[in-house]
Short mmCIF file of C-alpha atoms in Angstrom, two decimals:
data_model
loop_
_atom_site.label_atom_id
_atom_site.label_comp_id
_atom_site.label_asym_id
_atom_site.label_seq_id
_atom_site.Cartn_x
_atom_site.Cartn_y
_atom_site.Cartn_z
CA UNK A 1 0.57 -12.30 -9.61
CA UNK A 2 0.88 -14.91 -11.76
CA UNK A 3 0.75 -19.03 -10.51
CA UNK A 4 3.83 -21.02 -10.70
CA UNK A 5 3.18 -24.18 -10.58
CA UNK A 6 3.91 -26.64 -7.89
CA UNK A 7 6.41 -30.03 -7.44
CA UNK A 8 7.70 -32.33 -4.98
CA UNK A 9 8.39 -31.38 -1.83
CA UNK A 10 11.73 -31.09 -0.23
CA UNK A 11 13.38 -31.91 2.93
CA UNK A 12 13.85 -29.06 5.33
CA UNK A 13 18.21 -28.34 5.44
CA UNK A 14 19.34 -26.80 8.67
CA UNK A 15 20.73 -23.01 7.93
CA UNK A 16 24.37 -22.83 7.08
CA UNK A 17 26.43 -20.88 9.79
CA UNK A 18 27.01 -16.79 8.52
CA UNK A 19 30.31 -17.81 7.43
CA UNK A 20 29.62 -20.75 5.35
CA UNK A 21 27.22 -18.89 3.56
CA UNK A 22 29.45 -16.11 3.14
CA UNK A 23 32.07 -19.02 1.29
CA UNK A 24 29.25 -19.96 -0.80
CA UNK A 25 28.19 -16.90 -1.86
CA UNK A 26 31.36 -15.29 -2.90
CA UNK A 27 31.56 -18.54 -4.30
CA UNK A 28 29.07 -18.56 -6.62
CA UNK A 29 30.11 -15.09 -7.65
CA UNK A 30 33.66 -16.24 -8.33
CA UNK A 31 32.06 -19.16 -10.71
CA UNK A 32 29.70 -16.83 -12.44
CA UNK A 33 31.46 -13.63 -13.13
CA UNK A 34 29.66 -12.13 -15.63
CA UNK A 35 26.31 -12.22 -13.59
CA UNK A 36 27.62 -9.63 -10.45
CA UNK A 37 28.31 -6.69 -10.59
CA UNK A 38 31.55 -6.47 -7.88
CA UNK A 39 32.11 -10.20 -6.52
CA UNK A 40 33.28 -8.80 -2.97
CA UNK A 41 30.17 -10.34 -0.82
CA UNK A 42 30.44 -6.33 0.94
CA UNK A 43 29.45 -4.78 -2.15
CA UNK A 44 26.71 -6.97 -2.67
CA UNK A 45 22.70 -5.59 -1.45
CA UNK A 46 22.87 -8.31 0.87
CA UNK A 47 26.19 -6.66 2.26
CA UNK A 48 25.27 -2.72 1.98
CA UNK A 49 21.62 -4.07 3.64
CA UNK A 50 23.34 -5.55 6.32
CA UNK A 51 25.57 -2.90 7.12
CA UNK A 52 22.11 -0.21 7.71
CA UNK A 53 20.12 -3.33 9.37
CA UNK A 54 17.80 -3.73 7.37
CA UNK A 55 16.82 -6.52 4.88
CA UNK A 56 17.18 -6.54 1.10
CA UNK A 57 14.30 -9.19 -0.83
CA UNK A 58 13.24 -10.34 -3.65
CA UNK A 59 10.08 -12.09 -4.61
CA UNK A 60 10.65 -15.69 -5.67
CA UNK A 61 8.40 -18.14 -8.08
CA UNK A 62 8.69 -21.49 -7.81
CA UNK A 63 9.31 -22.38 -11.33
CA UNK A 64 12.81 -20.74 -11.77
CA UNK A 65 13.81 -21.49 -8.05
CA UNK A 66 13.71 -25.19 -9.08
CA UNK A 67 14.94 -24.55 -12.95
CA UNK A 68 17.18 -21.74 -13.60
CA UNK A 69 20.61 -21.37 -11.50
CA UNK A 70 21.44 -18.43 -12.44
CA UNK A 71 17.95 -17.04 -11.02
CA UNK A 72 19.79 -18.72 -8.07
CA UNK A 73 22.56 -17.60 -8.15
CA UNK A 74 21.71 -14.05 -8.17
CA UNK A 75 18.48 -14.51 -5.71
CA UNK A 76 21.50 -15.71 -3.30
CA UNK A 77 24.34 -13.75 -3.28
CA UNK A 78 22.31 -10.32 -3.57
CA UNK A 79 19.44 -10.85 -1.45
CA UNK A 80 18.28 -11.52 2.51
CA UNK A 81 15.38 -12.03 2.59
CA UNK A 82 12.66 -14.33 0.14
CA UNK A 83 9.02 -13.55 0.15
CA UNK A 84 7.19 -16.29 -2.03
CA UNK A 85 5.55 -15.23 -5.16
CA UNK A 86 2.16 -17.23 -4.96
CA UNK A 87 3.54 -20.30 -2.84
CA UNK A 88 1.89 -19.17 0.31
CA UNK A 89 -1.57 -17.80 -0.72
CA UNK A 90 -4.17 -19.93 -0.35
CA UNK A 91 -5.66 -20.97 -3.77
CA UNK A 92 -1.35 -22.49 -3.68
CA UNK A 93 -1.66 -24.13 0.10
CA UNK A 94 -5.32 -25.05 0.39
CA UNK A 95 -6.77 -25.60 -3.20
CA UNK A 96 -9.44 -28.05 -1.20
CA UNK A 97 -10.83 -26.94 1.98
CA UNK A 98 -8.84 -28.71 5.34
CA UNK A 99 -6.34 -30.66 2.67
CA UNK A 100 -3.22 -29.09 2.16
CA UNK A 101 0.18 -28.76 -0.60
CA UNK A 102 3.21 -27.18 1.32
CA UNK A 103 5.53 -28.68 -1.32
CA UNK A 104 6.74 -24.99 -3.59
CA UNK A 105 6.07 -22.89 0.07
CA UNK A 106 8.78 -25.94 1.94
CA UNK A 107 10.49 -25.97 -0.85
CA UNK A 108 11.32 -21.77 -0.82
CA UNK A 109 11.48 -22.06 3.46
CA UNK A 110 13.81 -24.73 2.93
CA UNK A 111 15.87 -23.07 0.34
CA UNK A 112 15.92 -19.67 2.28
CA UNK A 113 17.01 -21.51 5.67
CA UNK A 114 20.30 -22.87 2.92
CA UNK A 115 21.39 -19.56 1.99
CA UNK A 116 20.96 -17.69 5.63
CA UNK A 117 17.73 -16.06 3.98
CA UNK A 118 14.71 -14.75 6.01
CA UNK A 119 11.31 -15.61 4.31
CA UNK A 120 8.38 -13.19 4.36
CA UNK A 121 5.66 -15.29 4.08
CA UNK A 122 2.84 -13.48 1.79
CA UNK A 123 0.00 -13.64 1.64
CA UNK A 124 -3.26 -15.03 4.48
CA UNK A 125 -6.73 -12.65 3.98
CA UNK A 126 -6.44 -11.96 0.36
CA UNK A 127 -9.71 -10.68 -2.09
CA UNK A 128 -8.08 -12.39 -5.06
CA UNK A 129 -6.45 -16.30 -6.08
CA UNK A 130 -8.95 -17.92 -3.50
CA UNK A 131 -9.64 -21.77 -4.11
CA UNK A 132 -12.73 -21.99 -5.94
CA UNK A 133 -14.40 -24.22 -3.03
CA UNK A 134 -13.70 -20.91 -0.88
CA UNK A 135 -14.92 -18.15 -3.66
CA UNK A 136 -18.14 -20.14 -4.78
CA UNK A 137 -18.99 -21.08 -1.23
CA UNK A 138 -22.29 -20.27 0.37
CA UNK A 139 -20.86 -20.14 3.71
CA UNK A 140 -22.48 -18.07 6.84
CA UNK A 141 -20.57 -15.68 8.54
CA UNK A 142 -19.67 -18.16 11.98
CA UNK A 143 -18.35 -20.78 9.03
CA UNK A 144 -16.51 -18.45 7.83
CA UNK A 145 -14.68 -16.67 10.47
CA UNK A 146 -14.19 -20.66 11.36
CA UNK A 147 -12.09 -21.24 8.26
CA UNK A 148 -10.16 -17.99 7.94
CA UNK A 149 -8.77 -19.04 11.88
CA UNK A 150 -8.55 -22.26 10.86
CA UNK A 151 -6.42 -21.66 8.16
CA UNK A 152 -3.74 -18.56 9.54
CA UNK A 153 -3.81 -21.08 12.41
CA UNK A 154 -2.75 -24.01 10.17
CA UNK A 155 -0.74 -21.61 7.99
CA UNK A 156 1.15 -19.68 10.59
CA UNK A 157 1.60 -22.76 12.20
CA UNK A 158 3.23 -24.48 10.01
CA UNK A 159 6.23 -22.34 10.02
CA UNK A 160 5.86 -20.77 13.27
CA UNK A 161 10.00 -19.76 13.97
CA UNK A 162 10.81 -19.76 9.99
CA UNK A 163 9.27 -16.33 9.06
CA UNK A 164 9.73 -13.77 10.65
CA UNK A 165 7.12 -11.25 8.82
CA UNK A 166 3.92 -12.07 7.28
CA UNK A 167 1.44 -10.25 5.22
CA UNK A 168 -1.93 -11.18 6.75
CA UNK A 169 -4.33 -8.78 5.30
CA UNK A 170 -3.27 -7.93 1.44
CA UNK A 171 -5.25 -4.99 0.03
CA UNK A 172 -8.43 -4.47 1.63
CA UNK A 173 -9.06 -1.03 0.90
CA UNK A 174 -10.21 1.18 -2.97
CA UNK A 175 -8.18 4.04 -3.97
CA UNK A 176 -11.19 6.53 -2.39
CA UNK A 177 -10.76 5.20 1.02
CA UNK A 178 -13.32 2.87 1.52
CA UNK A 179 -13.10 -0.37 2.32
CA UNK A 180 -12.43 -3.09 -0.89
CA UNK A 181 -15.13 -5.40 -1.20
CA UNK A 182 -14.68 -8.79 -0.82
CA UNK A 183 -15.52 -12.08 0.75
CA UNK A 184 -14.32 -11.41 4.33
CA UNK A 185 -15.30 -7.63 3.91
CA UNK A 186 -18.87 -8.18 2.07
CA UNK A 187 -19.59 -11.54 5.03
CA UNK A 188 -17.17 -10.51 8.36
CA UNK A 189 -17.05 -7.03 8.43
CA UNK A 190 -14.07 -4.51 8.70
CA UNK A 191 -13.48 -6.54 12.14
CA UNK A 192 -11.74 -9.23 10.03
CA UNK A 193 -8.00 -7.48 9.75
CA UNK A 194 -8.65 -7.30 14.04
CA UNK A 195 -9.24 -10.91 13.92
CA UNK A 196 -6.89 -12.42 11.07
CA UNK A 197 -4.07 -10.32 12.99
CA UNK A 198 -4.87 -11.97 16.95
CA UNK A 199 -5.04 -14.99 15.63
CA UNK A 200 -1.91 -14.89 13.68
CA UNK A 201 -0.20 -13.46 16.76
CA UNK A 202 -1.34 -16.32 18.47
CA UNK A 203 0.19 -19.01 15.89
CA UNK A 204 3.43 -17.24 15.71
CA UNK A 205 3.97 -14.39 18.65
CA UNK A 206 7.12 -13.58 17.28
CA UNK A 207 6.62 -13.27 13.93
CA UNK A 208 5.89 -9.29 12.58
CA UNK A 209 2.07 -8.97 11.25
CA UNK A 210 1.88 -6.83 8.18
CA UNK A 211 -1.13 -4.81 6.42
CA UNK A 212 0.53 -5.03 2.86
CA UNK A 213 -1.15 -2.50 0.18
CA UNK A 214 0.04 -0.54 -3.27
CA UNK A 215 -1.01 2.97 -4.17
CA UNK A 216 0.03 4.21 -0.92
CA UNK A 217 3.38 5.40 -1.13
CA UNK A 218 1.55 8.85 -1.17
CA UNK A 219 -0.24 11.18 1.14
CA UNK A 220 -3.67 10.36 -0.26
CA UNK A 221 -6.88 8.96 0.52
CA UNK A 222 -6.42 5.26 0.40
CA UNK A 223 -3.16 6.07 2.66
CA UNK A 224 -4.95 8.00 5.11
CA UNK A 225 -7.60 5.68 5.25
CA UNK A 226 -4.78 3.05 5.95
CA UNK A 227 -3.21 5.35 8.54
CA UNK A 228 -6.73 5.79 10.19
CA UNK A 229 -7.15 2.15 9.99
CA UNK A 230 -3.37 1.54 11.46
CA UNK A 231 -3.64 3.94 14.16
CA UNK A 232 -7.31 2.47 15.57
CA UNK A 233 -6.06 -1.30 15.66
CA UNK A 234 -2.51 0.39 17.82
CA UNK A 235 -5.09 2.08 20.17
CA UNK A 236 -6.70 -0.70 21.04
CA UNK A 237 -3.81 -3.11 21.51
CA UNK A 238 -4.58 -5.26 17.99
CA UNK A 239 -1.15 -6.97 17.25
CA UNK A 240 0.05 -4.84 14.05
CA UNK A 241 3.62 -4.44 13.46
CA UNK A 242 3.96 -3.06 10.15
CA UNK A 243 2.64 -1.52 6.81
CA UNK A 244 3.47 -2.78 3.67
CA UNK A 245 4.18 -0.31 0.72
CA UNK A 246 4.16 -2.64 -2.64
CA UNK A 247 5.18 0.48 -4.29
CA UNK A 248 4.78 -0.93 -8.10
CA UNK A 249 5.88 2.15 -9.53
CA UNK A 250 5.43 3.80 -13.30
CA UNK A 251 8.86 4.93 -14.40
CA UNK A 252 9.13 7.74 -13.02
CA UNK A 253 6.37 8.14 -10.82
CA UNK A 254 8.02 8.06 -7.57
CA UNK A 255 5.58 9.87 -5.54
CA UNK A 256 7.27 13.17 -3.86
CA UNK A 257 5.55 12.29 -0.45
CA UNK A 258 6.72 9.32 -0.09
CA UNK A 259 9.38 10.02 3.00
CA UNK A 260 6.73 12.51 4.92
CA UNK A 261 4.03 9.80 4.12
CA UNK A 262 6.15 6.40 5.60
CA UNK A 263 7.26 8.60 8.54
CA UNK A 264 3.63 9.25 9.84
CA UNK A 265 2.98 5.86 9.83
CA UNK A 266 6.82 5.30 11.52
CA UNK A 267 5.51 7.45 14.06
CA UNK A 268 2.40 5.73 14.87
CA UNK A 269 5.49 3.05 16.54
CA UNK A 270 5.12 0.55 13.25
CA UNK A 271 7.82 -0.44 10.79
CA UNK A 272 7.59 -0.07 7.89
CA UNK A 273 8.55 -2.27 4.77
CA UNK A 274 9.07 -1.78 1.42
CA UNK A 275 7.63 -5.06 -0.12
CA UNK A 276 6.50 -5.65 -3.80
CA UNK A 277 9.09 -2.35 -5.59
CA UNK A 278 9.41 -2.57 -9.68
CA UNK A 279 9.45 0.00 -11.80
CA UNK A 280 7.98 0.08 -15.29
CA UNK A 281 8.96 0.97 -18.23
CA UNK A 282 7.13 1.39 -22.31
CA UNK A 283 8.97 -1.12 -23.91
CA UNK A 284 11.13 -0.93 -25.50
CA UNK A 285 13.10 0.94 -22.54
CA UNK A 286 15.18 4.28 -24.14
CA UNK A 287 18.30 4.64 -22.02
CA UNK A 288 16.64 7.75 -20.58
CA UNK A 289 14.21 5.51 -19.44
CA UNK A 290 16.95 3.19 -18.10
CA UNK A 291 18.78 5.67 -16.22
CA UNK A 292 15.17 7.03 -14.76
CA UNK A 293 14.60 3.65 -13.64
CA UNK A 294 17.51 3.64 -11.97
CA UNK A 295 16.86 6.98 -9.80
CA UNK A 296 13.38 5.54 -8.78
CA UNK A 297 14.77 2.69 -7.32
CA UNK A 298 17.64 4.50 -5.10
CA UNK A 299 15.46 7.80 -4.52
CA UNK A 300 12.40 4.95 -2.96
CA UNK A 301 14.84 2.81 -0.96
CA UNK A 302 16.51 6.00 0.20
CA UNK A 303 12.52 7.42 1.22
CA UNK A 304 12.63 3.87 3.50
CA UNK A 305 15.97 3.91 4.70
CA UNK A 306 15.78 7.98 5.88
CA UNK A 307 12.65 7.36 7.89
CA UNK A 308 13.23 4.85 11.55
CA UNK A 309 11.64 1.82 12.15
CA UNK A 310 12.25 0.98 7.99
CA UNK A 311 12.89 -2.71 8.00
CA UNK A 312 13.87 -2.69 4.41
CA UNK A 313 13.18 -3.20 1.15
CA UNK A 314 11.62 -6.16 -0.99
CA UNK A 315 11.91 -6.42 -5.41
CA UNK A 316 9.04 -8.36 -6.65
CA UNK A 317 11.50 -10.06 -8.61
CA UNK A 318 15.21 -10.91 -9.45
CA UNK A 319 15.09 -10.69 -13.20
CA UNK A 320 13.00 -9.45 -15.63
CA UNK A 321 12.77 -13.20 -17.60
CA UNK A 322 9.93 -13.92 -14.88
CA UNK A 323 8.31 -10.40 -14.10
CA UNK A 324 5.24 -10.74 -14.18
CA UNK A 325 4.37 -6.47 -15.06
CA UNK A 326 4.50 -7.79 -18.95
CA UNK A 327 1.50 -10.07 -18.71
CA UNK A 328 -0.09 -7.85 -16.36
CA UNK A 329 0.53 -4.11 -17.97
CA UNK A 330 0.21 -4.27 -21.06
CA UNK A 331 2.75 -2.61 -23.17
CA UNK A 332 4.99 -2.66 -19.95
CA UNK A 333 8.45 -4.17 -19.09
CA UNK A 334 11.56 -4.12 -18.37
CA UNK A 335 11.19 -3.34 -14.57
CA UNK A 336 13.86 -5.07 -12.41
CA UNK A 337 17.27 -5.01 -11.05
CA UNK A 338 18.63 -7.57 -13.85
CA UNK A 339 17.67 -8.30 -17.48
CA UNK A 340 16.68 -11.51 -18.98
CA UNK A 341 19.79 -12.49 -19.04
CA UNK A 342 21.09 -11.23 -16.02
CA UNK A 343 23.51 -8.75 -16.65
CA UNK A 344 22.74 -5.94 -14.21
CA UNK A 345 20.57 -2.96 -15.12
CA UNK A 346 20.81 0.33 -13.99
CA UNK A 347 18.66 -0.45 -12.05
CA UNK A 348 21.16 -2.39 -9.85
CA UNK A 349 22.95 0.63 -9.66
CA UNK A 350 20.40 2.86 -8.04
CA UNK A 351 19.17 0.42 -5.35
CA UNK A 352 22.62 -0.19 -4.66
CA UNK A 353 23.67 3.33 -4.35
CA UNK A 354 20.07 3.66 -2.29
CA UNK A 355 21.46 1.21 -0.05
CA UNK A 356 25.13 2.30 0.34
CA UNK A 357 25.36 5.33 2.73
CA UNK A 358 28.58 6.40 0.97
CA UNK A 359 27.46 6.08 -2.65
#
């Protein structure tokens, strides 16, 4: 996902009481009626999610958070969970060894506290977006292990009690189910995964700890390998609490086996969450494709909510204006529930209907 620039740190503020937060959200909806499908709090995405006992989240970029009031109006009205799109990744928070920059991450945590939103931490151990000092360093296995532990201790410790879940390990597998070649895997072996989970748990015992990956929504070689690892970790008493299914879909591509696949992970006693949902469309998007996208959002959300221990759904962004999709998948876009002008698309209705048991 693209980087967001960092700016000055903002003072943390106390969370608003639920009633006050709801009043602010409703007031925002009244002030900007053109941005809301329905101004009633009960019929927002977060209203429906609250009624189901799950969270509905969005990945948040620092630039729109600090510069686009239309973005924050929608974010705060519709979503009760936020994920740092880039602000909590290694290159953002520890650009130099043992020298930390918390500005953007602190801003997100403060904003969430002020708007009665939970925070998902993303991500502690990933092969990508590593600072050059780490990526190009010549560290022994022992040194690298110490660096990893120190980073986890510091970041998770800083946000103890403020982050309800962490994507501890991100994208550790290849498509064929083998372990992905990475700095961590190549130097430390697969044991780095268990160690990272243990260290994160020690730093914040209350946080839910996840392994997160893409193309694991279907029953396939990749999800089979993750299932085997998760089962082994649980059997060995490693504090793994959940599996994050990124769910970056192409329009019409929600797997038929998704619900059954999520269920088998849930049957291990794990939470399951859709953590990075978007549905990309070849541009320009036709009316038929937008209708299919709406059906895809509804189906993906229902697949999670139809499984025990579904903890929530997060879309990877709010508006097409800031989506990572066009810059990563040439010729594709229109992947999110709101268009670039913050008008709700059919996808919004599909997601809303997926959350609403009475739809």
